[in-house]
Tab-separated table of C-alpha atoms and ligand atoms in Angstrom:
chain	number	residue	atom	x	y	z
A	11	MET	CA	28.544	-14.440	-0.963
A	12	GLU	CA	32.309	-15.264	-0.516
A	13	GLU	CA	33.514	-14.139	2.657
A	14	THR	CA	36.474	-12.398	1.876
A	15	GLN	CA	38.268	-11.385	5.168
A	16	ASN	CA	40.449	-8.327	3.527
A	17	LYS	CA	37.809	-7.149	1.204
A	18	LYS	CA	35.874	-3.813	2.290
A	19	THR	CA	32.123	-4.089	2.578
A	20	ILE	CA	29.669	-2.204	1.074
A	21	PHE	CA	25.951	-1.806	1.860
A	22	SER	CA	23.614	-0.230	-0.021
A	23	GLY	CA	19.645	-0.569	-0.544
A	24	ILE	CA	16.550	0.476	-3.063
A	25	GLN	CA	12.817	0.940	-2.370
A	26	PRO	CA	10.203	-1.267	-4.132
A	27	SER	CA	8.009	1.898	-4.474
A	28	GLY	CA	7.819	1.382	-8.110
A	29	ILE	CA	10.163	-0.045	-11.290
A	30	PRO	CA	13.475	1.880	-11.139
A	31	THR	CA	14.234	4.584	-13.509
A	32	LEU	CA	17.432	5.405	-15.299
A	33	GLY	CA	18.128	7.535	-12.615
A	34	ASN	CA	18.672	4.866	-9.713
A	35	TYR	CA	20.125	2.416	-12.526
A	36	LEU	CA	22.976	5.276	-13.309
A	37	GLY	CA	23.326	6.637	-9.869
A	38	ALA	CA	23.351	3.591	-7.905
A	39	LEU	CA	22.900	0.143	-9.502
A	40	GLN	CA	25.247	0.503	-12.320
A	41	ASN	CA	27.747	1.097	-9.596
A	42	TRP	CA	26.188	-1.891	-7.244
A	43	CYS	CA	27.139	-4.135	-10.278
A	44	LYS	CA	30.949	-2.777	-10.479
A	45	PHE	CA	31.635	-3.031	-7.013
A	46	GLN	CA	31.066	-6.873	-6.575
A	47	ASP	CA	34.879	-7.897	-7.704
A	48	ASP	CA	36.234	-5.728	-5.261
A	49	TYR	CA	34.345	-5.527	-2.087
A	50	ASN	CA	31.872	-7.772	0.050
A	51	CYS	CA	28.310	-6.422	-1.458
A	52	ILE	CA	25.263	-6.687	0.622
A	53	TYR	CA	22.401	-5.366	-1.184
A	54	SER	CA	18.791	-4.612	-0.096
A	55	VAL	CA	15.357	-4.101	-1.077
A	56	VAL	CA	13.905	-2.040	1.206
A	57	ASP	CA	10.470	-2.562	1.761
A	58	LEU	CA	10.473	-0.905	5.319
A	59	HIS	CA	11.759	1.994	3.898
A	60	ALA	CA	8.427	2.278	1.085
A	61	ILE	CA	5.643	1.669	3.594
A	62	THR	CA	6.393	5.080	5.156
A	63	VAL	CA	4.721	6.038	1.981
A	64	ARG	CA	0.999	4.217	1.861
A	65	GLN	CA	1.490	1.226	-0.370
A	66	ASP	CA	-1.260	-0.727	-1.849
A	67	PRO	CA	-0.127	-4.535	-0.403
A	68	ALA	CA	-0.378	-6.630	-3.482
A	69	THR	CA	1.194	-4.228	-5.183
A	70	LEU	CA	3.899	-3.412	-3.165
A	71	ARG	CA	4.538	-7.684	-2.717
A	72	HIS	CA	4.637	-7.747	-6.409
A	73	ARG	CA	6.927	-4.773	-7.081
A	74	THR	CA	9.467	-6.311	-4.252
A	75	LEU	CA	9.821	-9.468	-6.359
A	76	GLU	CA	10.051	-7.671	-9.565
A	77	LEU	CA	12.988	-5.420	-7.865
A	78	VAL	CA	14.723	-8.254	-7.133
A	79	SER	CA	14.530	-9.983	-10.626
A	80	LEU	CA	15.801	-6.627	-11.863
A	81	LEU	CA	18.496	-6.210	-9.492
A	82	LEU	CA	19.643	-9.609	-10.723
A	83	ALA	CA	19.074	-8.802	-14.426
A	84	CYS	CA	21.396	-5.901	-14.011
A	85	GLY	CA	24.002	-8.226	-13.039
A	86	ILE	CA	24.238	-8.340	-9.342
A	87	ASP	CA	25.661	-11.765	-8.410
A	88	PRO	CA	24.312	-13.760	-5.603
A	89	ASN	CA	27.480	-15.951	-6.255
A	90	LYS	CA	29.334	-12.578	-4.869
A	91	SER	CA	27.033	-10.797	-3.541
A	92	LEU	CA	23.827	-10.894	-0.919
A	93	LEU	CA	20.421	-9.631	-2.261
A	94	PHE	CA	17.761	-9.564	0.612
A	95	ILE	CA	14.478	-8.023	1.401
A	96	GLN	CA	14.636	-5.861	4.423
A	97	SER	CA	11.922	-6.765	6.085
A	98	HIS	CA	13.176	-10.539	6.010
A	99	VAL	CA	16.014	-9.354	8.597
A	100	PRO	CA	14.364	-8.140	11.912
A	101	THR	CA	17.966	-6.831	12.968
A	102	HIS	CA	17.162	-3.497	10.945
A	103	ALA	CA	13.936	-2.796	12.720
A	104	GLN	CA	15.765	-3.697	16.335
A	105	LEU	CA	18.997	-1.662	15.471
A	106	ALA	CA	16.692	1.283	14.373
A	107	TRP	CA	14.720	1.540	17.577
A	108	VAL	CA	18.282	1.906	19.517
A	109	LEU	CA	19.317	4.223	17.270
A	110	ASN	CA	15.929	6.456	17.538
A	111	CYS	CA	16.760	6.978	21.199
A	112	ASN	CA	19.934	8.422	20.171
A	113	THR	CA	18.624	10.697	17.577
A	114	GLN	CA	17.465	14.372	17.989
A	115	PHE	CA	14.094	15.737	17.026
A	116	GLY	CA	15.628	18.844	15.455
A	117	VAL	CA	17.975	17.005	13.328
A	118	LEU	CA	15.554	14.731	12.098
A	119	SER	CA	13.096	17.520	11.080
A	120	ARG	CA	15.904	19.007	9.012
A	121	MET	CA	16.374	16.070	6.561
A	122	THR	CA	15.483	17.663	3.016
A	123	GLN	CA	13.582	14.537	1.941
A	124	PHE	CA	11.444	14.631	5.043
A	125	LYS	CA	10.412	18.070	4.223
A	126	GLU	CA	9.954	17.134	0.504
A	127	LYS	CA	7.859	14.003	1.154
A	128	ALA	CA	5.917	15.666	4.171
A	129	ALA	CA	4.800	18.343	1.953
A	130	SER	CA	4.034	15.564	-1.160
A	131	HIS	CA	2.052	13.528	1.343
A	132	ALA	CA	0.527	15.707	3.116
A	133	ASP	CA	-2.546	13.419	4.431
A	134	ASN	CA	0.083	10.713	5.677
A	135	VAL	CA	2.859	12.362	8.034
A	136	ASN	CA	3.705	9.330	9.925
A	137	ALA	CA	6.052	8.678	12.549
A	138	GLY	CA	8.031	6.278	10.354
A	139	LEU	CA	8.475	8.786	7.092
A	140	PHE	CA	10.335	10.938	10.250
A	141	THR	CA	12.687	8.452	11.764
A	142	TYR	CA	13.238	7.180	7.937
A	143	PRO	CA	17.008	8.198	7.902
A	144	THR	CA	17.626	6.461	11.087
A	145	LEU	CA	16.233	2.996	10.034
A	146	MET	CA	18.900	3.574	6.748
A	147	ALA	CA	21.565	4.525	9.226
A	148	ALA	CA	20.381	0.826	11.108
A	149	ASP	CA	20.799	-1.008	7.500
A	150	ILE	CA	24.434	0.287	6.714
A	151	LEU	CA	26.021	0.362	10.398
A	152	LEU	CA	24.620	-3.205	11.027
A	153	TYR	CA	27.263	-4.537	8.497
A	154	GLN	CA	29.909	-2.310	9.461
A	155	ALA	CA	30.078	-1.415	6.091
A	156	ASP	CA	33.245	0.820	4.713
A	157	ALA	CA	31.010	2.569	1.864
A	158	VAL	CA	27.656	3.315	0.898
A	159	PRO	CA	27.324	3.634	-3.177
A	160	VAL	CA	23.968	5.944	-3.711
A	161	GLY	CA	23.234	8.944	-5.521
A	162	ALA	CA	23.198	12.608	-4.384
A	163	ASP	CA	19.939	12.682	-3.338
A	164	GLN	CA	21.066	10.365	-0.336
A	165	LYS	CA	24.240	12.625	0.897
A	166	GLN	CA	22.282	13.977	3.710
A	167	HIS	CA	20.875	10.564	4.990
A	168	LEU	CA	24.391	9.197	4.471
A	169	GLU	CA	25.961	12.216	6.938
A	170	LEU	CA	23.300	11.199	9.401
A	171	ALA	CA	24.274	7.999	9.424
A	172	ARG	CA	28.225	8.809	10.027
A	173	ASP	CA	27.050	11.488	12.949
A	174	LEU	CA	25.128	9.097	14.482
A	175	ALA	CA	28.107	6.320	14.147
A	176	GLN	CA	30.707	8.693	15.613
A	177	ARG	CA	28.343	9.853	18.284
A	178	PHE	CA	27.075	6.601	19.521
A	179	ASN	CA	30.842	5.374	19.450
A	180	GLY	CA	31.920	8.480	21.808
A	181	ILE	CA	29.032	7.790	24.204
A	182	TYR	CA	29.562	3.728	24.440
A	183	GLY	CA	32.510	3.101	23.120
A	184	ASP	CA	33.930	1.768	19.704
A	185	THR	CA	30.837	-0.084	18.007
A	186	PHE	CA	30.462	1.254	14.487
A	187	LYS	CA	32.467	1.641	11.424
A	188	VAL	CA	32.128	5.179	10.187
A	189	PRO	CA	30.939	4.708	6.316
A	190	GLU	CA	31.937	6.889	3.461
A	191	PRO	CA	29.447	7.822	0.734
A	192	LEU	CA	30.282	6.204	-2.997
A	193	ILE	CA	28.514	8.706	-5.064
A	194	PRO	CA	29.422	8.557	-8.755
A	195	LYS	CA	30.815	11.672	-10.613
A	196	VAL	CA	28.599	11.161	-13.506
A	197	GLY	CA	25.265	10.176	-13.173
A	198	ALA	CA	24.803	10.885	-9.267
A	199	ARG	CA	21.631	13.252	-10.021
A	200	ILE	CA	19.697	12.900	-13.384
A	201	MET	CA	16.627	15.060	-13.473
A	202	SER	CA	13.319	14.851	-14.900
A	203	LEU	CA	12.928	15.013	-18.642
A	204	GLN	CA	9.817	17.119	-18.378
A	205	ASP	CA	11.610	19.685	-15.273
A	206	PRO	CA	15.366	19.393	-15.369
A	207	THR	CA	15.425	21.617	-11.839
A	208	LYS	CA	14.082	18.482	-10.546
A	209	LYS	CA	15.360	14.750	-10.085
A	210	MET	CA	14.295	12.006	-11.791
A	211	SER	CA	11.755	10.293	-9.937
A	212	LYS	CA	9.690	6.947	-10.259
A	213	SER	CA	6.814	8.753	-8.504
A	214	ASP	CA	6.482	11.446	-10.739
A	215	GLU	CA	3.236	11.856	-11.814
A	216	ASN	CA	4.112	12.705	-15.178
A	217	GLN	CA	5.091	9.391	-17.306
A	218	ASN	CA	7.150	11.390	-19.799
A	219	ALA	CA	9.274	12.876	-17.086
A	220	PHE	CA	11.106	9.606	-16.214
A	221	ILE	CA	12.244	6.330	-17.998
A	222	SER	CA	11.245	3.139	-16.378
A	223	MET	CA	13.937	0.484	-16.632
A	224	LEU	CA	11.166	-1.432	-18.112
A	225	ASP	CA	10.180	0.993	-20.571
A	226	ARG	CA	9.652	-0.322	-24.296
A	227	PRO	CA	12.279	1.226	-26.900
A	228	ASP	CA	9.023	3.034	-28.671
A	229	ASP	CA	8.160	5.047	-25.303
A	230	ILE	CA	12.116	5.494	-24.462
A	231	MET	CA	12.262	7.001	-28.322
A	232	ARG	CA	9.270	9.213	-27.409
A	233	LYS	CA	10.012	10.364	-24.232
A	234	PHE	CA	13.886	11.648	-25.323
A	235	LYS	CA	11.802	12.959	-28.305
A	236	ARG	CA	9.567	15.046	-25.767
A	237	ALA	CA	12.533	16.042	-23.543
A	238	VAL	CA	12.350	20.012	-22.136
A	239	THR	CA	15.352	21.405	-23.552
A	240	ASP	CA	16.195	25.147	-24.700
A	241	SER	CA	15.920	27.483	-28.031
A	242	GLU	CA	19.590	27.564	-28.728
A	243	ALA	CA	20.216	24.514	-30.596
A	244	VAL	CA	24.158	23.764	-29.405
A	245	VAL	CA	25.045	20.567	-27.795
A	246	ALA	CA	27.091	22.527	-24.994
A	247	TYR	CA	27.647	21.085	-21.156
A	248	ARG	CA	26.771	25.045	-19.999
A	249	GLU	CA	25.111	26.692	-16.981
A	250	HIS	CA	21.327	27.561	-17.854
A	251	LYS	CA	21.380	24.543	-20.324
A	252	ALA	CA	19.799	22.476	-17.488
A	253	GLY	CA	17.924	20.038	-19.907
A	254	ILE	CA	20.746	19.326	-22.521
A	255	ASN	CA	23.173	19.446	-19.541
A	256	ASN	CA	21.189	16.383	-18.303
A	257	LEU	CA	20.982	14.612	-21.500
A	258	MET	CA	24.773	15.019	-22.222
A	259	SER	CA	25.176	13.400	-18.787
A	260	ILE	CA	22.853	10.661	-19.785
A	261	TYR	CA	24.789	9.945	-22.949
A	262	ASN	CA	27.961	10.301	-20.772
A	263	ALA	CA	26.883	7.633	-18.406
A	264	ALA	CA	25.122	5.316	-21.032
A	265	THR	CA	28.154	5.425	-23.869
A	266	GLY	CA	31.671	6.511	-22.108
A	267	LYS	CA	31.874	9.454	-24.187
A	268	SER	CA	33.188	12.643	-22.595
A	269	PHE	CA	31.283	15.867	-23.016
A	270	GLU	CA	33.869	16.859	-25.280
A	271	GLN	CA	33.443	14.240	-27.704
A	272	ILE	CA	30.164	14.645	-27.301
A	273	GLU	CA	30.027	18.488	-28.169
A	274	ALA	CA	32.260	17.309	-31.266
A	275	GLU	CA	29.849	14.715	-32.237
A	276	PHE	CA	26.989	16.977	-32.399
A	277	GLU	CA	28.619	20.304	-33.354
A	278	GLY	CA	26.067	21.835	-36.108
A	279	ARG	CA	23.370	19.379	-35.896
A	280	GLY	CA	19.887	19.637	-34.228
A	281	TYR	CA	18.646	18.734	-30.728
A	282	GLY	CA	16.348	16.542	-32.923
A	283	ASP	CA	19.577	14.275	-33.708
A	284	PHE	CA	21.025	14.607	-30.390
A	285	LYS	CA	17.685	13.280	-28.572
A	286	LYS	CA	17.562	10.663	-30.690
A	287	ALA	CA	21.074	9.323	-30.240
A	288	VAL	CA	20.306	9.644	-26.456
A	289	GLY	CA	17.559	7.489	-27.053
A	290	GLU	CA	18.926	5.193	-28.783
A	291	ALA	CA	22.142	4.621	-26.485
A	292	VAL	CA	19.599	4.149	-23.528
A	293	VAL	CA	17.427	1.454	-25.229
A	294	GLU	CA	20.762	-0.399	-26.362
A	295	LEU	CA	22.191	-0.109	-22.207
A	296	LEU	CA	18.423	-1.263	-20.938
A	297	ARG	CA	18.151	-3.709	-23.584
A	298	PRO	CA	20.413	-6.862	-22.176
A	299	ILE	CA	18.548	-6.202	-18.843
A	300	GLN	CA	15.266	-6.221	-20.110
A	301	GLU	CA	15.356	-9.463	-21.633
A	302	LYS	CA	17.149	-11.119	-18.306
A	303	TYR	CA	14.490	-9.680	-16.590
A	304	ASP	CA	11.710	-11.679	-17.858
A	305	ASP	CA	13.462	-14.841	-17.369
A	306	TYR	CA	13.905	-14.107	-13.560
A	307	MET	CA	10.146	-13.050	-13.081
A	308	LYS	CA	9.356	-16.329	-14.229
A	309	ASN	CA	11.226	-17.808	-12.135
A	310	LYS	CA	10.097	-17.462	-8.554
A	311	ASP	CA	11.544	-20.444	-6.956
A	312	TYR	CA	15.215	-19.633	-7.748
A	313	LEU	CA	14.362	-15.864	-7.030
A	314	ALA	CA	12.962	-17.402	-3.248
A	315	ASP	CA	16.482	-18.906	-2.855
A	316	VAL	CA	18.174	-16.060	-3.707
A	317	TYR	CA	16.815	-13.692	-1.401
A	318	THR	CA	16.247	-16.609	1.380
A	319	LYS	CA	20.157	-17.681	1.410
A	320	SER	CA	21.133	-14.274	1.460
A	321	ALA	CA	18.703	-12.883	4.567
A	322	GLU	CA	20.271	-15.689	6.420
A	323	LYS	CA	23.495	-14.537	6.224
A	324	ALA	CA	22.738	-10.941	6.223
A	325	LEU	CA	20.806	-12.128	9.849
A	326	TYR	CA	24.166	-13.572	10.931
A	327	ILE	CA	26.417	-10.869	10.366
A	328	SER	CA	23.793	-8.170	11.444
A	329	THR	CA	23.206	-10.280	14.920
A	330	LYS	CA	26.854	-9.727	15.887
A	331	THR	CA	25.969	-5.879	15.886
A	332	LEU	CA	23.054	-5.990	17.207
A	333	ASN	CA	24.355	-7.826	20.010
A	334	LYS	CA	26.879	-5.824	20.657
A	335	VAL	CA	24.899	-3.069	20.768
A	336	TYR	CA	22.376	-4.470	23.291
A	337	LYS	CA	25.233	-5.218	25.851
A	338	LYS	CA	26.745	-1.697	25.211
A	339	VAL	CA	23.518	-0.055	26.260
A	340	GLY	CA	22.648	-2.198	29.331
A	341	PHE	CA	20.266	-4.946	28.049
A	342	VAL	CA	20.312	-8.313	29.825
A	343	LYS	CA	21.680	-10.968	27.666
A	344	ARG	CA	19.209	-12.955	26.078
A	345	GLU	CA	19.904	-16.583	27.138
A	346	PHE	CA	17.837	-18.324	24.703
B	625	TYM	P1	15.830	5.439	-3.838
B	625	TYM	O1	14.874	3.628	-3.334
B	625	TYM	O2	15.097	6.477	-4.076
B	625	TYM	O3	16.612	5.106	-4.831
B	625	TYM	C1	18.100	3.769	-5.116
B	625	TYM	C2	18.862	4.510	-5.541
B	625	TYM	O4	18.763	5.377	-6.480
B	625	TYM	C3	19.551	6.465	-6.378
B	625	TYM	N1	18.731	7.354	-7.204
B	625	TYM	C4	19.091	8.832	-8.264
B	625	TYM	N2	20.585	8.511	-8.683
B	625	TYM	C5	20.625	9.274	-9.843
B	625	TYM	N3	19.825	10.370	-10.109
B	625	TYM	C6	18.445	10.059	-9.710
B	625	TYM	N4	17.600	11.023	-10.463
B	625	TYM	C7	18.192	9.346	-8.873
B	625	TYM	N5	17.060	8.840	-8.078
B	625	TYM	C8	17.507	7.522	-6.959
B	625	TYM	C9	19.404	6.939	-5.047
B	625	TYM	O5	20.390	7.775	-4.463
B	625	TYM	C10	20.074	5.563	-4.285
B	625	TYM	O6	20.814	5.416	-4.155
B	625	TYM	N6	16.371	6.013	1.432
B	625	TYM	C11	17.344	5.234	0.166
B	625	TYM	C12	17.324	3.905	0.229
B	625	TYM	C13	18.220	3.335	0.992
B	625	TYM	C14	19.371	3.022	1.238
B	625	TYM	C15	19.603	2.393	2.730
B	625	TYM	C16	20.546	3.221	0.457
B	625	TYM	C17	17.750	2.415	2.408
B	625	TYM	N7	18.439	2.351	3.395
B	625	TYM	C18	20.855	2.503	3.548
B	625	TYM	C19	21.540	3.010	0.644
B	625	TYM	C20	21.941	2.832	2.468
B	625	TYM	C21	16.136	5.560	-1.177
B	625	TYM	O7	15.483	5.752	-0.791
B	625	TYM	O8	16.333	5.537	-2.348
């Protein structure tokens, strides 16, 4: 990363809990790339977060490398940004502990994502799942990040990170920068293709509900063809048209065409034509990424070089904050 003092810092993370979806791409990853010229960007594949849900070890290891490859294929440039694996940088877990001791049980129990995940993984409601947001706050606060690009579903966690930073600063004196969320206007909440009232998620049991970033063109076209819409047969962005609104958002994010332009383009034409156009736009959006992905996956040494050098730098930057925190809370300075 070119260390540039006058640029602001961005931090964001993504879990290696499956191949990212079109939702992850439009809500977050696409922006991660765009910010690289104007900010010091620090991005992480957050494997510590992923084990809050039971993971098969071999699969997790594979998915972590898959995700590093995919992020490079999307355009994350290691000459501009850091791209590291969270478990390689121990300061994350270290700061998370201190933050846990400064976060109230009641606050964490109100987190929507905790309530949802506790309901969908009722057999494994572990302490890590509960304290997930404090680890996420540690990720961000360690780098004194100014801004955090995320999809809308992470807004509540970011508010918690801001509150924590403010409260910690209030008790111990100025320690953390208070980060701003960067939530895109379009694409912040891409919905399931099968139930457009639910967000598109890589862990959905119904494969037709989401587009994986590595889906083949045939699968992408088929999934859009089957997408749930309504019986009105009018391509327009309106209330009570969640399915069409979602497809219009995807088409808008993929092509840059405004809702008015899309409405005009499909006036008097059926949903079949529209779904086909959305599918084709997404195939074209993902094609160059998929081509590059295969090359990166074949080059494990290059991947290791990227995530190792990035982790070394991330450790250096984050240790400064951790040392400051340890001093403020009263720990004796380590002399080795
Ligand atoms: P994760 O791995 O679930 O998702 C990664 C990013 O994708 C966004 N996203 C979506 N955007 C639009 N539509 C959707 N359907 C959709 N689904 C997911 C997410 O908002 C996210 O930006 N807790 C985080 C990972 C994390 C993190 C952090 C993020 C850990 N530490 C620090 C920012 C800063 C998560 O589970 O994202």
